[in-house]
Amino acid sequence: MAEKITTYRFDRLDQTLSQLNKENCSIIAGGTDVMVLHKSRRGVPPKIPNPVIFIDHLSELKRVYQNQKDLHIGACCTYSELLEHPLIPLPLKNAIKTIAAPAIRNRGTLGGNICNASPAGDTLPLLYVYNAKLLLRSVNGDRVVAISDFIQGVRKVGRQHNEILTEIILPSVLEEGSHVVFEKVGNRNADAIAKVGFAGLIRINDARIEDVRFAFGTVGPTMVRSVDIEKKLLGKPIPLADTDIADVVAAFDKIIKPIDDQRSTALYRKKVALNLLRYFLSSKQYQPN
């Protein structure tokens, strides 16, 4: 006989937080990652070690709204809901379209993609270049943390056991003038785990680079981003000189450290990642005529 699992499904967020403060629970939103991680043989319920608390139905975690130029996204918004929302930026929608199949997008959540902390998380490169901040809530109050500080390693995040990720905040994402791209390399356009993920953001002012950011997925234990390397390009005239592009690519060559696995080789991943960066830096899409 299968061992029974204690489950909770409260009507309000404050009730949920109160229970989390009393007991260490496994949090389930869409469950698309949790159920796979704890799966058993066919016909046997998953073996989840802790009591389970469901949060996907909580209205407080499903809001999308604008606060000045910042975009606030509820952690339990499903991918399908975000695809339909007018405030969600197109690059993020393009990333969402590459995630799994519609059935999974109907269940999976943006907050779950973050808390799962997979190096192949499809939305994560974009969230890094958007400088995403995460609002965490507990009975002790709220705290805001940068996504790059929250994700600490493979499936390792800086969440206290009594906290819930309630919102993803994209600072100034609704401000015009930035050119943002997202690229995912996989066996298929969707329904495939990424071999390489890349996101880039650039803003030009008076034919010079005013802001630039890059992030890579699946080429390290977390997303690979370097503010110090990005600073090399600030103030540079557009189009970039070949020497400037080569300098940045060489710098990332030293910090991109992929692995071999069943999906790809380390050599292929590094080559593709650097080619995506090189193409982005030499792109004509954001350069003056």
XYZ file of C-alpha atoms in Angstrom:
289
model
C 0.000 0.000 0.000
C 1.290 3.434 -0.953
C 2.226 5.717 1.917
C -0.222 8.576 2.393
C 0.981 12.129 1.828
C -0.308 15.006 3.945
C -1.576 17.796 1.700
C -2.772 21.363 2.292
C -4.754 23.681 0.053
C -5.738 26.892 1.796
C -8.021 29.594 0.438
C -5.742 32.515 1.228
C -2.053 33.320 1.035
C -1.828 34.292 4.716
C -3.169 30.875 5.737
C -0.624 29.200 3.492
C 2.235 31.227 4.969
C 1.065 30.402 8.496
C 1.227 26.673 7.756
C 4.647 26.999 6.131
C 5.874 28.704 9.301
C 4.746 25.689 11.350
C 5.919 22.905 9.070
C 8.502 22.291 6.354
C 6.417 21.555 3.247
C 7.052 20.845 -0.413
C 5.416 23.642 -2.395
C 3.556 22.694 -5.565
C 2.302 25.227 -8.102
C 2.051 23.610 -11.531
C 3.888 20.519 -10.362
C 5.465 19.889 -13.766
C 8.960 19.671 -12.251
C 8.170 18.395 -8.749
C 6.236 15.389 -10.009
C 9.066 14.401 -12.354
C 11.722 14.789 -9.662
C 9.849 12.479 -7.293
C 8.324 10.074 -9.789
C 8.110 6.357 -8.977
C 7.523 3.345 -11.179
C 4.396 3.367 -13.301
C 1.195 3.230 -11.263
C 2.873 4.166 -7.974
C 2.306 7.661 -6.516
C 5.368 9.938 -6.344
C 7.432 9.738 -3.173
C 7.484 13.293 -1.874
C 9.317 13.370 1.472
C 7.489 16.325 3.043
C 3.858 17.326 3.395
C 2.630 19.057 0.219
C 1.114 22.522 0.104
C -0.622 23.707 -3.094
C -0.426 27.353 -4.120
C -1.405 27.460 -7.811
C -4.992 28.568 -7.069
C -4.119 31.581 -4.869
C -5.352 34.773 -6.524
C -2.645 36.835 -4.768
C -0.024 34.933 -6.802
C -1.666 35.334 -10.203
C -1.669 39.095 -10.747
C 0.193 40.909 -13.537
C 0.375 44.673 -13.185
C 2.477 47.726 -13.961
C 3.944 49.933 -11.250
C 5.401 52.960 -13.037
C 7.830 51.329 -15.517
C 8.268 48.106 -13.542
C 6.362 44.953 -14.460
C 5.124 42.726 -11.627
C 4.289 39.114 -12.519
C 2.580 36.775 -10.073
C 4.705 33.698 -9.439
C 1.797 31.322 -10.105
C 0.838 32.761 -13.482
C 0.970 29.874 -15.935
C 2.908 30.146 -19.162
C -0.350 30.040 -21.132
C -1.758 32.934 -19.111
C 1.374 34.993 -19.702
C 1.211 34.345 -23.450
C -2.221 35.975 -23.504
C -1.417 38.945 -21.270
C -0.824 42.280 -23.075
C 1.795 43.533 -20.581
C 4.195 40.615 -21.034
C 7.087 41.673 -23.326
C 7.392 39.869 -26.647
C 10.861 38.351 -25.976
C 9.501 36.658 -22.843
C 6.518 35.374 -24.804
C 8.885 34.009 -27.442
C 10.796 32.166 -24.729
C 7.587 30.742 -23.287
C 6.576 29.414 -26.695
C 9.662 27.188 -26.673
C 8.681 25.522 -23.392
C 7.286 22.004 -23.656
C 3.836 21.414 -25.114
C 0.576 23.353 -24.533
C -0.555 20.909 -21.837
C 2.558 21.688 -19.778
C 2.282 25.421 -20.468
C -1.252 25.270 -19.080
C 0.151 24.037 -15.744
C 3.745 25.246 -15.485
C 4.421 28.617 -13.842
C 7.077 31.297 -14.129
C 7.785 31.064 -10.402
C 8.257 27.323 -10.727
C 10.776 27.770 -13.543
C 12.803 30.010 -11.217
C 12.539 27.903 -8.060
C 13.395 24.730 -9.966
C 16.777 26.401 -10.636
C 17.718 24.258 -13.604
C 20.680 25.436 -15.710
C 18.404 24.746 -18.702
C 15.508 26.868 -17.406
C 14.064 28.402 -20.567
C 13.015 31.783 -19.169
C 16.053 32.304 -16.951
C 18.512 33.915 -19.431
C 15.900 36.571 -20.193
C 15.083 37.155 -16.538
C 18.795 37.681 -15.874
C 19.186 40.323 -18.595
C 15.973 41.986 -17.397
C 17.660 42.271 -13.955
C 14.670 40.493 -12.444
C 14.015 40.880 -8.738
C 12.048 38.379 -6.689
C 9.569 39.234 -3.952
C 9.598 36.599 -1.204
C 6.953 36.628 1.515
C 6.701 34.923 4.906
C 4.914 35.561 8.210
C 7.899 37.777 9.033
C 7.261 40.089 6.081
C 8.614 40.657 2.576
C 12.103 40.728 1.161
C 13.328 41.432 -2.358
C 16.323 39.625 -3.832
C 17.996 39.706 -7.246
C 17.416 36.540 -9.256
C 21.188 36.099 -9.647
C 21.511 35.961 -5.837
C 18.448 33.748 -5.359
C 19.613 30.986 -7.726
C 22.723 29.577 -6.083
C 23.370 26.338 -7.973
C 21.732 23.400 -9.695
C 18.285 23.124 -8.060
C 19.544 25.255 -5.169
C 17.872 28.536 -4.244
C 18.053 31.005 -1.385
C 14.516 30.466 -0.106
C 13.776 29.988 3.578
C 11.427 27.083 4.326
C 8.672 29.467 5.453
C 8.872 31.721 2.386
C 6.929 31.765 -0.864
C 8.032 33.458 -4.065
C 5.075 35.759 -4.713
C 6.171 38.076 -7.542
C 8.778 38.467 -10.239
C 9.613 42.141 -10.786
C 11.149 43.273 -14.072
C 12.601 46.760 -13.459
C 11.929 49.266 -16.251
C 11.067 46.439 -18.647
C 8.264 48.544 -20.090
C 10.659 51.381 -20.906
C 11.124 51.773 -24.637
C 14.441 51.869 -26.413
C 16.043 48.526 -25.552
C 16.555 45.795 -28.139
C 16.149 42.344 -26.559
C 16.701 38.944 -28.140
C 16.222 35.375 -26.957
C 17.616 32.262 -28.590
C 17.141 28.636 -27.596
C 19.035 25.844 -29.320
C 17.456 22.406 -28.977
C 16.469 19.356 -30.964
C 13.090 20.946 -31.718
C 11.582 24.426 -31.654
C 9.571 23.472 -28.569
C 8.963 20.489 -26.287
C 12.719 19.993 -25.937
C 15.221 20.767 -23.185
C 17.659 23.464 -24.246
C 21.174 22.618 -25.334
C 22.071 26.311 -25.151
C 20.048 29.349 -24.136
C 21.027 32.954 -24.822
C 19.507 36.342 -24.082
C 20.897 39.742 -24.985
C 19.803 43.310 -24.285
C 21.262 46.450 -25.787
C 20.268 50.120 -25.722
C 21.814 52.677 -28.057
C 21.943 56.408 -27.432
C 23.486 58.812 -29.946
C 25.110 55.898 -31.838
C 26.865 54.622 -28.696
C 26.085 51.730 -26.359
C 24.323 53.033 -23.273
C 23.459 49.631 -21.765
C 24.244 46.042 -22.719
C 23.651 42.683 -21.024
C 24.119 39.008 -21.916
C 23.153 35.755 -20.194
C 23.713 32.145 -21.195
C 21.890 29.006 -20.067
C 23.053 25.359 -19.929
C 26.739 26.331 -20.080
C 27.338 26.339 -16.311
C 25.653 25.354 -13.015
C 23.684 28.631 -13.128
C 23.090 31.270 -15.775
C 26.368 32.777 -16.946
C 26.443 36.563 -16.873
C 29.301 39.001 -16.225
C 28.661 42.673 -15.527
C 32.407 43.321 -15.719
C 32.579 42.013 -19.282
C 29.472 43.963 -20.244
C 31.126 47.174 -19.021
C 33.807 46.751 -21.687
C 31.233 47.819 -24.285
C 29.650 50.796 -22.539
C 30.172 53.971 -24.542
C 31.478 52.103 -27.584
C 30.315 53.421 -30.966
C 27.970 51.411 -33.154
C 28.717 49.441 -35.272
C 31.187 47.739 -32.969
C 34.721 47.247 -34.174
C 35.787 43.676 -34.831
C 38.412 43.997 -32.093
C 35.768 44.970 -29.515
C 33.605 41.981 -30.464
C 36.603 39.641 -30.336
C 37.578 40.981 -26.905
C 34.153 40.280 -25.409
C 33.847 36.855 -27.013
C 37.307 35.908 -25.705
C 36.343 37.042 -22.208
C 33.225 34.864 -22.192
C 35.221 31.973 -23.631
C 37.089 31.881 -20.303
C 34.002 31.745 -18.057
C 31.634 29.575 -20.084
C 32.177 26.045 -18.764
C 29.575 23.612 -20.117
C 29.494 19.857 -19.554
C 28.896 16.797 -21.702
C 25.535 15.130 -21.161
C 22.942 13.106 -23.067
C 21.709 16.187 -24.935
C 24.974 17.649 -26.178
C 28.727 17.961 -25.800
C 30.575 20.672 -23.937
C 32.477 21.590 -27.092
C 29.275 22.090 -29.090
C 27.643 24.128 -26.338
C 30.577 26.514 -25.998
C 30.902 26.998 -29.756
C 27.192 27.720 -30.197
C 27.049 30.063 -27.177
C 29.967 32.151 -28.430
C 28.563 32.222 -31.966
C 25.224 33.510 -30.631
C 27.058 36.244 -28.736
C 29.163 37.171 -31.764
C 26.077 37.343 -33.992
C 24.219 39.511 -31.480
C 27.109 41.980 -31.212
C 27.416 42.271 -34.983
C 23.671 42.369 -35.643
C 22.333 45.085 -37.956
C 18.866 45.078 -36.303
C 19.694 47.770 -33.748
C 22.357 49.647 -35.687
C 21.719 52.986 -37.380
C 21.218 53.068 -41.164
